[in-house]
mmCIF file of C-alpha atoms in Angstrom:
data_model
loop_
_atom_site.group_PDB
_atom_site.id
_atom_site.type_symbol
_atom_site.label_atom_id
_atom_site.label_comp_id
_atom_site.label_asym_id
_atom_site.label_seq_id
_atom_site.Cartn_x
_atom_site.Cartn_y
_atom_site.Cartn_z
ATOM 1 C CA UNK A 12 134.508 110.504 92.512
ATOM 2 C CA UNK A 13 134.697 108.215 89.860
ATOM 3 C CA UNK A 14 130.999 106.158 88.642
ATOM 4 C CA UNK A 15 129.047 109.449 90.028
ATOM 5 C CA UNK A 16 131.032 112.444 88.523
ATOM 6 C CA UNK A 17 130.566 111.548 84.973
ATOM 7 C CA UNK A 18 126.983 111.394 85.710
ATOM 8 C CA UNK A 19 126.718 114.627 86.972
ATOM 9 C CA UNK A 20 128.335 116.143 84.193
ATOM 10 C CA UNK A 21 127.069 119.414 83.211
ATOM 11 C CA UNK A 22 127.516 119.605 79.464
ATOM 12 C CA UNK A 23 126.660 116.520 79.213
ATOM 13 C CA UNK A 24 123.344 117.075 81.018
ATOM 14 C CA UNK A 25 122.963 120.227 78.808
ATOM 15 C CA UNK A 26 122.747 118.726 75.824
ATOM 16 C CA UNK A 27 120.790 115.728 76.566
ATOM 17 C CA UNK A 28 117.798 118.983 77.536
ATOM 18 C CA UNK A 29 118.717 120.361 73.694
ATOM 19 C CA UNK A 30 118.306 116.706 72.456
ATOM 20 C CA UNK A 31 115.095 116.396 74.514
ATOM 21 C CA UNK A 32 113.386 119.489 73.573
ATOM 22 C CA UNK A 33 114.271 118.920 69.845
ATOM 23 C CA UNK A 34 112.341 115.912 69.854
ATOM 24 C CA UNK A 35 109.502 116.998 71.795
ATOM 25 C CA UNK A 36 105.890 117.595 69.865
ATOM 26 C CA UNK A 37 104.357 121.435 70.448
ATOM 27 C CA UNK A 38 101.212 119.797 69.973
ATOM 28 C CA UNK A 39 101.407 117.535 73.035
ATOM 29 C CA UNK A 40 102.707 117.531 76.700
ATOM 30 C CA UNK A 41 104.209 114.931 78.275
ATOM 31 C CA UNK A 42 103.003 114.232 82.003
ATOM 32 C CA UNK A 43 105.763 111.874 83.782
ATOM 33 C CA UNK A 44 105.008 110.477 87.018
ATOM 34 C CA UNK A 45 108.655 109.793 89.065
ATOM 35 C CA UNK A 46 107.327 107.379 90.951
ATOM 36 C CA UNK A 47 110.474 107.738 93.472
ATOM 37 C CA UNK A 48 111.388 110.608 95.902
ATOM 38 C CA UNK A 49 115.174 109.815 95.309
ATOM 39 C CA UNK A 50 114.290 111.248 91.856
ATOM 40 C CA UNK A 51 112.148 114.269 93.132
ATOM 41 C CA UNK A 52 115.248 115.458 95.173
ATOM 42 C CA UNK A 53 117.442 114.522 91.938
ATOM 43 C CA UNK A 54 115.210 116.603 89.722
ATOM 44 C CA UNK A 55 114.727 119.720 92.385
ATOM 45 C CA UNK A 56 118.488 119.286 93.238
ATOM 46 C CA UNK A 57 120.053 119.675 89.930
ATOM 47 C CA UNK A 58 117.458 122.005 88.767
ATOM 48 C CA UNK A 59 115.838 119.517 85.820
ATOM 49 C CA UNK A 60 112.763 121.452 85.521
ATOM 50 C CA UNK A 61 114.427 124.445 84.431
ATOM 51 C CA UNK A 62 116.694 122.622 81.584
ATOM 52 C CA UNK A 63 113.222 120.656 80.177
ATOM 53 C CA UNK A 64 111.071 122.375 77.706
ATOM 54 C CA UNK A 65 107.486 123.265 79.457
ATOM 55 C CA UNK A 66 105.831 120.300 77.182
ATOM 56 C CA UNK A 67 107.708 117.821 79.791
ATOM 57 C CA UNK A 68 105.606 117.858 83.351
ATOM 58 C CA UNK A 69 106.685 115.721 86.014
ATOM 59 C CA UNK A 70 104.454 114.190 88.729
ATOM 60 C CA UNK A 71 105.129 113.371 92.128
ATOM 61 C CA UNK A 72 104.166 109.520 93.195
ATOM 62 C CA UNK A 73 103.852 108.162 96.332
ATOM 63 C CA UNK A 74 107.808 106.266 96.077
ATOM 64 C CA UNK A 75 108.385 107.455 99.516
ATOM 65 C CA UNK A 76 108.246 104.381 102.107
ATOM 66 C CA UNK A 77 108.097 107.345 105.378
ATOM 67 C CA UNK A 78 105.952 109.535 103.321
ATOM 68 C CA UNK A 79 102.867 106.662 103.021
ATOM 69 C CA UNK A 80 103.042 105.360 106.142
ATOM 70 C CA UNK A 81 99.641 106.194 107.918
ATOM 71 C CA UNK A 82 99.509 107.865 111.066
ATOM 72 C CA UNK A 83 97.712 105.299 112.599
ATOM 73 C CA UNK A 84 100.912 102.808 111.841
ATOM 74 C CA UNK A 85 102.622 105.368 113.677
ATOM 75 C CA UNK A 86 100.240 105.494 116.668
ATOM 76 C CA UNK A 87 100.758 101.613 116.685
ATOM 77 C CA UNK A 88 105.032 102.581 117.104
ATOM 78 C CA UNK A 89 104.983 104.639 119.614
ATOM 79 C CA UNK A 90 102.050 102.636 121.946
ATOM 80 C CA UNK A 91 104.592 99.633 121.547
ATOM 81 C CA UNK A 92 107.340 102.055 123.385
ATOM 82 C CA UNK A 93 105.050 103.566 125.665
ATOM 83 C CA UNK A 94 102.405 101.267 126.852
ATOM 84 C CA UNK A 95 104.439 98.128 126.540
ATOM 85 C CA UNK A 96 107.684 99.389 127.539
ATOM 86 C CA UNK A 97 109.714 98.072 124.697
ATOM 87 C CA UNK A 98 112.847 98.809 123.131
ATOM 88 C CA UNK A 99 111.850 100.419 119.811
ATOM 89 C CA UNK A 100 114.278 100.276 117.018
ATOM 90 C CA UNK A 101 113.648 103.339 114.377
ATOM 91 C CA UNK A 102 115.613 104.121 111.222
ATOM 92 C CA UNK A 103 115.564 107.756 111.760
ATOM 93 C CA UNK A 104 113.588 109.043 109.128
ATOM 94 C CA UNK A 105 110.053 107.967 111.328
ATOM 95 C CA UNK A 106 111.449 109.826 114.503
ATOM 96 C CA UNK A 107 110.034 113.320 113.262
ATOM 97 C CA UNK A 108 107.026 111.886 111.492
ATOM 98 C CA UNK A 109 103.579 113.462 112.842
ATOM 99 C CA UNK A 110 101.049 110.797 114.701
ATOM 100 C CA UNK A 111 98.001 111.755 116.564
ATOM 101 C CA UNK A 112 98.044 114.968 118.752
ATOM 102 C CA UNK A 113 101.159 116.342 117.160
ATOM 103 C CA UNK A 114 103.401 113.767 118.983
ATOM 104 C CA UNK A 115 106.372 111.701 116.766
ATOM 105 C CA UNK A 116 108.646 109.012 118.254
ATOM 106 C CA UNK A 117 110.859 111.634 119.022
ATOM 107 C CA UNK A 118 108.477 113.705 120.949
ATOM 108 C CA UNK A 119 108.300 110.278 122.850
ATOM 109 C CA UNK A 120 111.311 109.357 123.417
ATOM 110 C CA UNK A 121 112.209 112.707 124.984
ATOM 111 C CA UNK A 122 109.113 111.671 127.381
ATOM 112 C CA UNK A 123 110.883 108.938 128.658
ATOM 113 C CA UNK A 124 110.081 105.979 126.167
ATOM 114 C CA UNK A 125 113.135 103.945 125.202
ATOM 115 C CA UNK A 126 113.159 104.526 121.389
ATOM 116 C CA UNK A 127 116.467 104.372 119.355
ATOM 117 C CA UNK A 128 117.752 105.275 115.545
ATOM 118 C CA UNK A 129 119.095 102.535 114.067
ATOM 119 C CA UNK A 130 121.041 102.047 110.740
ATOM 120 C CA UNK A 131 120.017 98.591 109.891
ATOM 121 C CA UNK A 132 118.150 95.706 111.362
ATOM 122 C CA UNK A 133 121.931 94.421 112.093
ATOM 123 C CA UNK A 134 121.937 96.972 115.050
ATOM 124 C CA UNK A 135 118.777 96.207 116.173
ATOM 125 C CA UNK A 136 119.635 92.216 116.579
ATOM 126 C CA UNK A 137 122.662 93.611 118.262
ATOM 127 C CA UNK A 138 120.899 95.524 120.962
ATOM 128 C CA UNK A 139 118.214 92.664 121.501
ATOM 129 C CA UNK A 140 121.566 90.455 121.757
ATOM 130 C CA UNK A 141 122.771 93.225 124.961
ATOM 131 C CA UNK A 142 119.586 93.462 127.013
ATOM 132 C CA UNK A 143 118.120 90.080 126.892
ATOM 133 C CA UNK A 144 116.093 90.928 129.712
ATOM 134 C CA UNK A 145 114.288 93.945 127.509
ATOM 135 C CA UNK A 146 111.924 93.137 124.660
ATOM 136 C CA UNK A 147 112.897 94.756 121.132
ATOM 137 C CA UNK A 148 111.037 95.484 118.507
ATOM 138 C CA UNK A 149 112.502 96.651 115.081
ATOM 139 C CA UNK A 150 109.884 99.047 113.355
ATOM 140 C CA UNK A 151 110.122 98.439 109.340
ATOM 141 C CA UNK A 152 109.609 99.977 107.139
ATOM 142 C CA UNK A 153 110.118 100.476 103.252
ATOM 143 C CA UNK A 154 109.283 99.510 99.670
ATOM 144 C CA UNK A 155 111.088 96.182 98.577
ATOM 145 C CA UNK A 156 114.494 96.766 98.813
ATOM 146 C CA UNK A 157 114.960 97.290 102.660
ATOM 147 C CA UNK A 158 112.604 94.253 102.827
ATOM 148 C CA UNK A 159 115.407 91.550 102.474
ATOM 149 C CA UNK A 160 117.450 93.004 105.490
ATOM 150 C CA UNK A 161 114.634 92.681 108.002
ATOM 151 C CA UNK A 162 114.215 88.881 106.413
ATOM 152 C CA UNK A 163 117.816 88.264 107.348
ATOM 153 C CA UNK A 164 117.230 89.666 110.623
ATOM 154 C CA UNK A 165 114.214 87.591 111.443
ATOM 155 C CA UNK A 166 116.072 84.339 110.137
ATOM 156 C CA UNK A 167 119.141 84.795 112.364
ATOM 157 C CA UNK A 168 116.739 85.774 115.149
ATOM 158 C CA UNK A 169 115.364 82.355 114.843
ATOM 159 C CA UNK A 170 118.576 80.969 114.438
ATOM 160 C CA UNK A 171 119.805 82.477 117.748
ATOM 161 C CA UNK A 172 116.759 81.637 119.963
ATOM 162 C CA UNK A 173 116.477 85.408 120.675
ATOM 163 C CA UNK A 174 112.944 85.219 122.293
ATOM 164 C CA UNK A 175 113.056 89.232 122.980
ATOM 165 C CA UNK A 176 113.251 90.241 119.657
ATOM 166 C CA UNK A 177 110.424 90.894 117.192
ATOM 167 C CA UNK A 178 109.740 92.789 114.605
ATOM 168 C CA UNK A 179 106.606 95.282 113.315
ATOM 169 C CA UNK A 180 106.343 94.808 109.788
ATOM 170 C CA UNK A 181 105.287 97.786 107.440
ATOM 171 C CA UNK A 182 106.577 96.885 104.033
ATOM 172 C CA UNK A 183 104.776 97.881 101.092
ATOM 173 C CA UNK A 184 105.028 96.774 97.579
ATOM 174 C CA UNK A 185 105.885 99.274 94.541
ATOM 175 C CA UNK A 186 103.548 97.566 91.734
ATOM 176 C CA UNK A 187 100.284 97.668 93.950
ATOM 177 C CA UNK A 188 100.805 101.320 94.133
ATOM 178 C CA UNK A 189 101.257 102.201 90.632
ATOM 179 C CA UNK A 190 98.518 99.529 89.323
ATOM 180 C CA UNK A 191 95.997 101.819 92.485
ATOM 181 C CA UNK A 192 97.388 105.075 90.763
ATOM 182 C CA UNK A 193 96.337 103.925 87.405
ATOM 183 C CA UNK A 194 92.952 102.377 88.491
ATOM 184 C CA UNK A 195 92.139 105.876 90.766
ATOM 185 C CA UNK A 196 89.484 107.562 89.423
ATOM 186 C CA UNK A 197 92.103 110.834 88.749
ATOM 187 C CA UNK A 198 93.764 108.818 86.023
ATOM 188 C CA UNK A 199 91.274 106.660 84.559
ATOM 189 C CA UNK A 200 87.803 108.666 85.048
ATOM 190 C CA UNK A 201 88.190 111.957 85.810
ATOM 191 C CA UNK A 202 91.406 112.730 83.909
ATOM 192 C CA UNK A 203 92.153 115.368 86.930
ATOM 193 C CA UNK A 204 96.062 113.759 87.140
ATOM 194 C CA UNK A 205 96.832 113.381 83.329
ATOM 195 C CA UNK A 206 99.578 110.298 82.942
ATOM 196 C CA UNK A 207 101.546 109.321 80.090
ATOM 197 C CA UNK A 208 104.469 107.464 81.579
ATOM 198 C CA UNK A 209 106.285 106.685 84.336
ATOM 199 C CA UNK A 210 110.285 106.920 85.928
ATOM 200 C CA UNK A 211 110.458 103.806 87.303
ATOM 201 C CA UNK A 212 112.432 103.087 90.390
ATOM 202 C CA UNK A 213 115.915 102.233 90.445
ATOM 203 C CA UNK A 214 116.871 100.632 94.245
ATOM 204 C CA UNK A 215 113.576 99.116 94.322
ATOM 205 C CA UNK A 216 113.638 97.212 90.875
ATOM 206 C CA UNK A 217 117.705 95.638 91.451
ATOM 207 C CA UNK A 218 115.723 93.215 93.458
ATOM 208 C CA UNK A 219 112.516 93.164 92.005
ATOM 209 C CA UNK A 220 113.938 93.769 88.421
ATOM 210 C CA UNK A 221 112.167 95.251 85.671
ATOM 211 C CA UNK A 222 109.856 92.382 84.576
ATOM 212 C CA UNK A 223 106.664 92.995 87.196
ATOM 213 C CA UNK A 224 106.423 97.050 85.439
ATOM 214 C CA UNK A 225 105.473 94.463 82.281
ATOM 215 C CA UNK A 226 102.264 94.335 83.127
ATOM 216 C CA UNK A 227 101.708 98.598 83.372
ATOM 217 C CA UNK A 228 102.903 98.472 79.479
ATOM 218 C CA UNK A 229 100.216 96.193 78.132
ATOM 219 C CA UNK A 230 97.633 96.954 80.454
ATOM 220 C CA UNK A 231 97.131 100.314 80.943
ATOM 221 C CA UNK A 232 99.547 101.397 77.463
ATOM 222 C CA UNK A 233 101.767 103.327 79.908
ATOM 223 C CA UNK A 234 106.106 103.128 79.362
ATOM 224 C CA UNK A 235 107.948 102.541 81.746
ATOM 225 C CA UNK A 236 111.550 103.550 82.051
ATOM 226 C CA UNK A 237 113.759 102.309 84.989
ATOM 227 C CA UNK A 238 115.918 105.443 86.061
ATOM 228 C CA UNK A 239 119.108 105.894 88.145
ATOM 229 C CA UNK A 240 118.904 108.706 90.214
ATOM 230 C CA UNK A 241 121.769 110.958 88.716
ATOM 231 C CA UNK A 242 120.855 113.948 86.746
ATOM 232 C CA UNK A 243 122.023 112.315 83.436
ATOM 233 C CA UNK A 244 119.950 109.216 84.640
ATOM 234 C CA UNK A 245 116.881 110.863 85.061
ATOM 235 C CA UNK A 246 117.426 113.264 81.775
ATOM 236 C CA UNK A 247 117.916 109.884 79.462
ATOM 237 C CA UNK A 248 115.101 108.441 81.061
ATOM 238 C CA UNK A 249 112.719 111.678 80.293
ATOM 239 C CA UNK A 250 114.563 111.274 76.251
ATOM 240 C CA UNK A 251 113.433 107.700 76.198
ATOM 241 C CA UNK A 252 109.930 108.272 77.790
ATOM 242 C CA UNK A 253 109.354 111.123 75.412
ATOM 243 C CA UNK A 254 110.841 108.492 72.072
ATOM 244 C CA UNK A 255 108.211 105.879 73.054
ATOM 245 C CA UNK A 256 105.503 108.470 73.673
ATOM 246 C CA UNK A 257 106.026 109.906 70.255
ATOM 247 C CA UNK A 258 106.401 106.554 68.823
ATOM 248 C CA UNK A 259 103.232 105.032 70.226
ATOM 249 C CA UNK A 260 104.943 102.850 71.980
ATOM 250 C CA UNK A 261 103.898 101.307 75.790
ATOM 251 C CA UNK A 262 107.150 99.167 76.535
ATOM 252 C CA UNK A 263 109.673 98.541 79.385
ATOM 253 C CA UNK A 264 113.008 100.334 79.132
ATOM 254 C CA UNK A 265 115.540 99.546 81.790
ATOM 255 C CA UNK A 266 117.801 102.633 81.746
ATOM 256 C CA UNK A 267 119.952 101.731 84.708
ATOM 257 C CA UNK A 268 120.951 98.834 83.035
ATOM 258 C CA UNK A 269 124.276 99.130 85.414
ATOM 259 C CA UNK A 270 122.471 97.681 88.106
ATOM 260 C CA UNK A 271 119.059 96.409 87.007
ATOM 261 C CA UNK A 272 118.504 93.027 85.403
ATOM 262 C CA UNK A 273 114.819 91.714 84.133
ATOM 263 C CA UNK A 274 114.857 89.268 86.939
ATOM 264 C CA UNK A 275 116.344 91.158 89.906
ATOM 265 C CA UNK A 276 117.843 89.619 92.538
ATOM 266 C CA UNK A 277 116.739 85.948 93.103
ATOM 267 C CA UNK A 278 118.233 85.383 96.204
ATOM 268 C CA UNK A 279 116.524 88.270 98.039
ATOM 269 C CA UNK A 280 113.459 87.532 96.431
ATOM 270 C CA UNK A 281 113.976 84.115 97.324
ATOM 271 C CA UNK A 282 114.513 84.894 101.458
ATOM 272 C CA UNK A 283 111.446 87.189 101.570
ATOM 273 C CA UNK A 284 109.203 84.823 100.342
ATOM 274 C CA UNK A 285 110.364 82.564 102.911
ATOM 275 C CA UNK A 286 110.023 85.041 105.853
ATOM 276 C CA UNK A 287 106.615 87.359 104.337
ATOM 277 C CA UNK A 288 103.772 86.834 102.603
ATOM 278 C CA UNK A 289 100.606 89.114 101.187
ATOM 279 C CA UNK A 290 98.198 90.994 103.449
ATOM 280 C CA UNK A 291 94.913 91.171 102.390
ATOM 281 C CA UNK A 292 94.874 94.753 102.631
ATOM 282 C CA UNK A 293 97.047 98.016 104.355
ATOM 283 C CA UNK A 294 96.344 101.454 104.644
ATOM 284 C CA UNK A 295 98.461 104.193 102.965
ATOM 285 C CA UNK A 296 98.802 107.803 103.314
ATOM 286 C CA UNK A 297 96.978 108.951 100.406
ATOM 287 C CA UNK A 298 95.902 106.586 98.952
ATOM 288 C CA UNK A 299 93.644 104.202 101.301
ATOM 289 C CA UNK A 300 92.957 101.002 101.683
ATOM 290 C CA UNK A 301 95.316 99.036 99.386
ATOM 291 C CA UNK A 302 94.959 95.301 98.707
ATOM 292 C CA UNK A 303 97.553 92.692 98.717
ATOM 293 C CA UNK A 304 100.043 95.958 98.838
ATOM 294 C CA UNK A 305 101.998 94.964 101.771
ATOM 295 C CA UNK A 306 103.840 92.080 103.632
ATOM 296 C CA UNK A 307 102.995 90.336 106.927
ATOM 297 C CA UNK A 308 105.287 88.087 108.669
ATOM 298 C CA UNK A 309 104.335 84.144 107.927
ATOM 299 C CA UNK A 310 102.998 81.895 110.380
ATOM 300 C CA UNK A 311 106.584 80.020 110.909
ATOM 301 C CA UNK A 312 107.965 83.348 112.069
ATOM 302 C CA UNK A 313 104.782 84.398 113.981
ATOM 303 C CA UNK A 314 106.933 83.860 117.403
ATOM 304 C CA UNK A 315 108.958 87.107 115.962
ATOM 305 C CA UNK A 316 105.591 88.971 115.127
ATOM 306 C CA UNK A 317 104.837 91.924 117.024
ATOM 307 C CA UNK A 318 101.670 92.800 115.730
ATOM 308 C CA UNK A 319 100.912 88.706 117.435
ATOM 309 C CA UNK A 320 102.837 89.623 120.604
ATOM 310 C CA UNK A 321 101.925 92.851 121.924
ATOM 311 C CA UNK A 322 98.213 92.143 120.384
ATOM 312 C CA UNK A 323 98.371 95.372 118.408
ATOM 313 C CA UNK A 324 94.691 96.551 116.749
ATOM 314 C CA UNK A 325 95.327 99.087 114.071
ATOM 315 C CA UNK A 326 93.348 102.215 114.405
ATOM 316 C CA UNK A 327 92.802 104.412 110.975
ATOM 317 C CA UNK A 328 93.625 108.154 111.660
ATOM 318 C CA UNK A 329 92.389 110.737 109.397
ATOM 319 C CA UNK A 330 95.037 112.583 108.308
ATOM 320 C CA UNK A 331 95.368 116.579 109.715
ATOM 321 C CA UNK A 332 92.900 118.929 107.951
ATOM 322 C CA UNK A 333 95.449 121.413 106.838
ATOM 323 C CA UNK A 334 97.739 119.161 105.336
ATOM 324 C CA UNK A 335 97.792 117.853 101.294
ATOM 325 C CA UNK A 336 100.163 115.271 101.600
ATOM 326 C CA UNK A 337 98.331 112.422 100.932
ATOM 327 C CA UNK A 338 96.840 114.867 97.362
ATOM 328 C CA UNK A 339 100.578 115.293 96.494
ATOM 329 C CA UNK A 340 101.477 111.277 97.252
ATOM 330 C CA UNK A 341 98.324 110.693 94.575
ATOM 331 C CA UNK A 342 100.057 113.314 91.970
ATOM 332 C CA UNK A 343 96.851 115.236 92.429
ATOM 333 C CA UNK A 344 98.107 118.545 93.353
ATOM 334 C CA UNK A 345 102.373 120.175 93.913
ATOM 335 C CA UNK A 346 103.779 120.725 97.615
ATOM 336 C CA UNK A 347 102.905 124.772 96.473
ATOM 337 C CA UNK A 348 99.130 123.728 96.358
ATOM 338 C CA UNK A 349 99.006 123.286 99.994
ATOM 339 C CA UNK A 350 98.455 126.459 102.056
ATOM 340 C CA UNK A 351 100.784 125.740 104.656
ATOM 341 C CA UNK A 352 103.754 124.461 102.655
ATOM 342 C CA UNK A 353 106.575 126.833 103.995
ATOM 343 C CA UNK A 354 104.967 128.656 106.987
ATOM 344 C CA UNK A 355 103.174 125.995 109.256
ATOM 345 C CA UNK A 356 104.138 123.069 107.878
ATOM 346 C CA UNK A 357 108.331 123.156 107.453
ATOM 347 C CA UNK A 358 111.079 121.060 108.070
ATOM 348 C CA UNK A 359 111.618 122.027 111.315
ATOM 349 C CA UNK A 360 107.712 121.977 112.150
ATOM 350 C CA UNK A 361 106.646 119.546 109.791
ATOM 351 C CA UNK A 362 102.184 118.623 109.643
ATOM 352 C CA UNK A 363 103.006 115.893 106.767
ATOM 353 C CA UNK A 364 105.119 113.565 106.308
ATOM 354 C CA UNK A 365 106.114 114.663 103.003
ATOM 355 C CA UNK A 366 107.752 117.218 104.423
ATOM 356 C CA UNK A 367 109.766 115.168 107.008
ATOM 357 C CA UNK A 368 111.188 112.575 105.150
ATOM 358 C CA UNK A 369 114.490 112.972 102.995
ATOM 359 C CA UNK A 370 112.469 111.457 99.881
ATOM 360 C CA UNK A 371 109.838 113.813 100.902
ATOM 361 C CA UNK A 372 107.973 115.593 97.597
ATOM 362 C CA UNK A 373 107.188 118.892 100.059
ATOM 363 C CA UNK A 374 111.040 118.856 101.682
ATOM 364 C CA UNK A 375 112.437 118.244 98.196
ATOM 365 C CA UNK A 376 110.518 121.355 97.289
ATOM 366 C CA UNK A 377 111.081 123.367 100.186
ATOM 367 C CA UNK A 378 115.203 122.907 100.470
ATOM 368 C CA UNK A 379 115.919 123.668 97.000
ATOM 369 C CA UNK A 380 113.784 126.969 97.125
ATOM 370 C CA UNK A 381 110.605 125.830 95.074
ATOM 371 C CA UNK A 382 107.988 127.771 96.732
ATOM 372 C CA UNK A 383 105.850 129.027 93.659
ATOM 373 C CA UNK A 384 105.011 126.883 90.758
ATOM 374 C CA UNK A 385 106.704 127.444 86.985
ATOM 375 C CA UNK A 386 104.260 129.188 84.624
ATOM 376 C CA UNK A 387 103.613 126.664 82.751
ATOM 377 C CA UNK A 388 102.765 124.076 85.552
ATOM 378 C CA UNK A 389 100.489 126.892 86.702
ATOM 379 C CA UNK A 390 99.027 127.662 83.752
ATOM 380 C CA UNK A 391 98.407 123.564 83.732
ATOM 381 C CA UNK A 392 96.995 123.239 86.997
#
């Protein structure tokens, strides 16, 4: 296919590794937190590890919007369906996610509750639209760039009158999270999850652009490089990572320059800063209590709220014991760290999150066959 072969290009990729590791230092390693799981898979998938030299170390970050949600979000979900006898709109990667008592939305549903996967917030405006005598609720979620849909949908719900429809918001912000990653005690005290740069995300920043990641640079002296999430994407972003790093350098490089601008996209920004604004705080899987980190509907869309309508209190839930998913969201430990990766805890019968989700750190691990860690991330750890 043209635009995604050339990108995948083996030789290509082969000697961007040979460019990388001649340019590498022996007397230094270079710890690079993809803060994305569409670049986890990318690097697991292609096998990226395996063509780097052992000075380049990549760390997980919490860039997955199913992986961070907290189980107690998910409690809130499924009590909408079942208590309140809603219509509960899903994108499908939350049916499978674990809530309290080992139940998911789709353990609910098959008890009866009316929950359905949906492919947009189009098709959930279209079912309120067919059962006006039902209430539905559209559960979002995501980082920035599914935000703008679920702003459209609200608007033309508005626009329409449609008094059954609402929506519960869960969309969290990319720079809160990395400015809470740099600020954790790991990184800055401890010096338990050693950071030098980061892959910055490519979906998220075509609307947000690359301009907010400005901040990271001067701050906290941390690069930034904006990656696509091809193979050759990610492998030029590691070469120009590893040229600022080596440099001395703590800038902004926007490597997928095909799609990214400085400014992102106005227009979307514009519409969700009509529709959202800041919470004061929100929980996420791993890493706490976040503030100003996600969105809330505004007051001139409250009528649409379904936190307002069904009078939803959020209960915190403490993750399950056995599972390190919210260690491996923080870049604290690998997906092989946890002692039920692969046995327990598996796609199939997934304890985390990070093992359900498609941008998933522990399912990225576990389909391409990464069940023991590389010597010299072991030797690391």
């Amino acid at each position: 296919m043209k635009y995604v072969d050339e990108f995948r290009d083996g030789k290509v990729a082969r000697n961007l590794a040979k460019t990388i590791a001649a340019e590498v230092r022996s007397d230094r390693r270079y710890h690079l937190m993809e803060f994305c799981g569409g670049h986890t898979h990318a690097i697991s998938r292609y096998g990226l590890r395996d063509l780097l030299p052992a000075e380049v170390r990549f760390i997980h970050g919490p860039g997955c919007p199913v992986c961070v949600l907290p189980i107690g979000r998910m409690d809130s979900a499924i009590e909408l369906a079942r208590d309140h006898g809603v219509i509960l709109c899903s994108y499908g990667d939350t049916m499978r996610v674990p809530a309290s008592g080992r139940t998911s939305l789709l353990r609910a549903k098959a008890e009866g509750a009316d929950i359905r996967m949906v492919y947009s917030s189009a098709d959930a405006l279209k079912i309120a639209r067919e059962n006006p005598e039902r209430e539905v609720v559209f559960f979002a979620i995501g980082f920035e760039t599914t935000t703008p849909p679920t702003a459209v949908a609200l608007r033309q719900a508005r626009a329409e009158g449609l008094k059954n429809f609402s929506v519960f918001a869960n969309h969290v912000l990319t720079p809160s999270a990395i400015q809470n990653i740099l600020e954790s005690p790991e990184v800055r005290e401890l010096g338990t999850v050693p950071l030098d740069g980061f892959i910055g995300p490519s979906h998220v920043s075509t609307i947000i652009g690359s301009r907010p990641y400005e901040f990271f640079a001067e701050e906290f002296q941390k690069p930034v490089v904006i990656a696509g999430f091809e193979p050759l994407d990610v492998l030029q972003s590691v070469l120009m990572l590893v040229r600022q790093l080596n440099d001395g350098r703590a800038e902004v490089e926007n490597q997928f320059s095909r799609a990214v601008t400085r400014e992102g996209n106005l227009k979307a920004q514009a519409l969700v800063a009509e529709v959202f604004e800041l919470r004061d705080r929100f929980e996420w899987r791993g890493l706490g209590e976040v503030p100003y980190s996600a969105l809330r509907i505004r007051d001139a869309y409250r009528d649409f709220d379904a936190e307002v309508r069904f009078d939803l209190p959020y209960r915190s839930v403490p993750d399950h014991k056995a599972c390190e998913c919210g260690a491996i969201l923080r870049g604290v430990k690998q997906p092989q760290d946890c002692k039920v990766f692969g046995t327990v805890c598996t796609p199939d019968n997934p304890l985390g999150s990070c093992m359900v989700s498609a941008e998933g750190a522990c399912a990225a691990y576990y389909t391409y066959g990464q069940f023991t860690k590389s010597p010299a991330v072991a030797q690391a750890s």
